[in-house]
Coordinates of C-alpha atoms in Angstrom, one line a residue:
X728 CA -73.1 7.0 -121.9
X729 CA -73.1 10.4 -123.6
X730 CA -71.6 12.6 -120.8
X731 CA -67.9 13.4 -121.1
X732 CA -66.4 15.6 -118.5
X733 CA -63.0 17.2 -118.8
X734 CA -60.9 17.3 -115.6
X735 CA -57.4 18.6 -114.9
X736 CA -55.1 16.1 -113.3
X737 CA -54.7 18.4 -110.3
X738 CA -58.4 19.1 -109.7
X739 CA -60.7 17.5 -107.2
X740 CA -64.2 17.7 -108.5
X741 CA -67.6 16.5 -107.3
X742 CA -69.9 14.7 -109.7
X743 CA -73.0 12.5 -109.3
X744 CA -76.4 11.6 -110.5
X745 CA -79.9 12.8 -109.9
X746 CA -82.2 9.8 -109.7
X747 CA -85.5 11.8 -109.5
X748 CA -86.8 10.7 -112.9
X749 CA -86.2 7.0 -112.0
X750 CA -88.2 7.4 -108.8
X751 CA -91.0 9.3 -110.5
X752 CA -91.3 6.5 -113.1
X753 CA -91.3 3.7 -110.5
X754 CA -93.6 5.5 -108.0
X755 CA -94.1 4.6 -104.4
X756 CA -92.1 5.5 -101.4
X757 CA -88.7 4.2 -102.2
X758 CA -85.1 5.1 -101.1
X759 CA -81.6 4.4 -102.2
X760 CA -80.1 1.8 -99.9
X761 CA -76.6 1.5 -101.5
X762 CA -74.5 3.4 -104.0
X763 CA -71.3 1.8 -105.3
X764 CA -68.9 3.7 -107.5
X765 CA -66.3 2.2 -109.8
X766 CA -63.7 3.5 -112.3
X767 CA -62.2 1.9 -115.4
X768 CA -59.3 1.8 -116.1
X769 CA -57.8 2.2 -112.7
X770 CA -55.9 5.4 -111.9
X771 CA -58.5 8.0 -111.1
X772 CA -59.3 8.3 -107.4
X773 CA -62.9 8.1 -106.2
X774 CA -63.3 9.6 -102.7
X775 CA -66.0 10.7 -100.2
X776 CA -69.0 9.2 -102.0
X777 CA -72.5 9.6 -100.6
X778 CA -76.2 9.5 -100.9
X779 CA -78.6 12.4 -100.3
X780 CA -81.9 11.1 -101.7
X781 CA -82.5 11.3 -104.7
X782 CA -78.9 12.1 -105.4
X783 CA -75.6 10.2 -105.3
X784 CA -72.2 11.9 -105.4
X785 CA -68.5 11.2 -105.5
X786 CA -65.3 13.3 -105.6
X787 CA -62.8 12.6 -108.4
X788 CA -59.1 13.3 -108.1
X789 CA -55.9 12.5 -109.8
X790 CA -55.8 10.7 -113.1
X791 CA -53.3 10.5 -115.9
X792 CA -53.5 13.0 -118.8
X793 CA -54.9 11.8 -122.1
X794 CA -56.7 8.9 -120.4
X795 CA -60.5 8.6 -120.7
X796 CA -62.0 7.0 -117.6
X797 CA -65.5 5.5 -117.3
X798 CA -67.1 6.3 -113.9
X799 CA -70.1 4.0 -113.0
X800 CA -72.6 4.3 -110.2
X801 CA -74.7 1.3 -109.3
X802 CA -77.5 1.8 -106.8
X803 CA -79.8 -0.6 -105.0
X804 CA -83.2 0.8 -104.0
X805 CA -85.5 -0.3 -101.2
X806 CA -87.6 -2.6 -103.4
X807 CA -84.5 -4.6 -104.2
X808 CA -84.0 -3.4 -107.8
X809 CA -80.6 -2.2 -109.0
X810 CA -79.8 0.5 -111.5
X811 CA -76.5 1.7 -113.0
X812 CA -75.4 4.9 -114.8
X813 CA -72.0 5.9 -116.2
X814 CA -70.2 8.9 -117.5
X815 CA -66.7 9.5 -119.0
X816 CA -64.0 11.7 -117.6
X817 CA -61.1 12.8 -119.8
X818 CA -58.1 13.9 -117.8
X819 CA -56.1 16.7 -119.3
X820 CA -53.6 19.3 -118.2
X821 CA -54.4 23.0 -117.9
X822 CA -58.2 22.5 -118.5
X823 CA -59.9 25.9 -118.9
X824 CA -63.5 25.9 -117.7

């Protein structure tokens, strides 16, 4: 996991994954059947997740300043295989983008 996103505790942001390279490597006519998001530690809200092949997305809100959260996305594809990717979110106050 090398992605670290900074987020203000008052922001609601959308993040997700592009699974295009995975599907290119596997080949065939596959689809994403399920997309399950999780956060560790608890305290950051995950809302309105979705699939728009080959992308998965989730909205992130809340969180406690100075806490680094790990957001994970586990997908199951139509051939039964599962894959998981993660990124970090550091919650801060007054984030300037």
